[in-house]
Amino acid sequence: MAEIKSLASIREKWTRVTPGRTEDYKL
C-alpha cells in the first residue's frame, strides 16, 4: 500500500500548487 500512500502525498502536494487541477488528479 506504499504506492497509494505516495500517490496521495504527491496529489496533496500538487493540490497546493494547482488547486484548479485537483479534479484531474482525482482520477
JSON list of C-alpha atoms in Angstrom, two decimals:
[
{"chain": "A", "resi": 1, "resn": "MET", "atom": "CA", "xyz": [0.00, 0.00, 0.00]},
{"chain": "A", "resi": 2, "resn": "ALA", "atom": "CA", "xyz": [3.06, 2.24, -0.07]},
{"chain": "A", "resi": 3, "resn": "GLU", "atom": "CA", "xyz": [2.32, 3.23, -3.67]},
{"chain": "A", "resi": 4, "resn": "ILE", "atom": "CA", "xyz": [-1.14, 4.51, -2.79]},
{"chain": "A", "resi": 5, "resn": "LYS", "atom": "CA", "xyz": [0.26, 6.49, 0.12]},
{"chain": "A", "resi": 6, "resn": "SER", "atom": "CA", "xyz": [2.92, 8.11, -2.08]},
{"chain": "A", "resi": 7, "resn": "LEU", "atom": "CA", "xyz": [0.36, 8.94, -4.75]},
{"chain": "A", "resi": 8, "resn": "ALA", "atom": "CA", "xyz": [-1.88, 10.52, -2.11]},
{"chain": "A", "resi": 9, "resn": "SER", "atom": "CA", "xyz": [1.00, 12.62, -0.80]},
{"chain": "A", "resi": 10, "resn": "ILE", "atom": "CA", "xyz": [2.00, 13.69, -4.32]},
{"chain": "A", "resi": 11, "resn": "ARG", "atom": "CA", "xyz": [-1.60, 14.55, -5.15]},
{"chain": "A", "resi": 12, "resn": "GLU", "atom": "CA", "xyz": [-1.90, 16.57, -1.95]},
{"chain": "A", "resi": 13, "resn": "LYS", "atom": "CA", "xyz": [1.33, 18.36, -2.79]},
{"chain": "A", "resi": 14, "resn": "TRP", "atom": "CA", "xyz": [0.10, 19.25, -6.28]},
{"chain": "A", "resi": 15, "resn": "THR", "atom": "CA", "xyz": [-3.28, 20.39, -4.98]},
{"chain": "A", "resi": 16, "resn": "ARG", "atom": "CA", "xyz": [-1.43, 23.08, -3.04]},
{"chain": "A", "resi": 17, "resn": "VAL", "atom": "CA", "xyz": [0.42, 24.18, -6.18]},
{"chain": "A", "resi": 18, "resn": "THR", "atom": "CA", "xyz": [-2.51, 23.93, -8.60]},
{"chain": "A", "resi": 19, "resn": "PRO", "atom": "CA", "xyz": [-5.84, 23.81, -6.73]},
{"chain": "A", "resi": 20, "resn": "GLY", "atom": "CA", "xyz": [-7.62, 24.11, -10.07]},
{"chain": "A", "resi": 21, "resn": "ARG", "atom": "CA", "xyz": [-6.21, 20.77, -11.21]},
{"chain": "A", "resi": 22, "resn": "THR", "atom": "CA", "xyz": [-7.49, 18.75, -8.25]},
{"chain": "A", "resi": 23, "resn": "GLU", "atom": "CA", "xyz": [-10.30, 17.30, -10.36]},
{"chain": "A", "resi": 24, "resn": "ASP", "atom": "CA", "xyz": [-7.79, 15.93, -12.88]},
{"chain": "A", "resi": 25, "resn": "TYR", "atom": "CA", "xyz": [-5.84, 14.10, -10.17]},
{"chain": "A", "resi": 26, "resn": "LYS", "atom": "CA", "xyz": [-8.96, 12.60, -8.60]},
{"chain": "A", "resi": 27, "resn": "LEU", "atom": "CA", "xyz": [-8.99, 10.13, -11.48]}
]
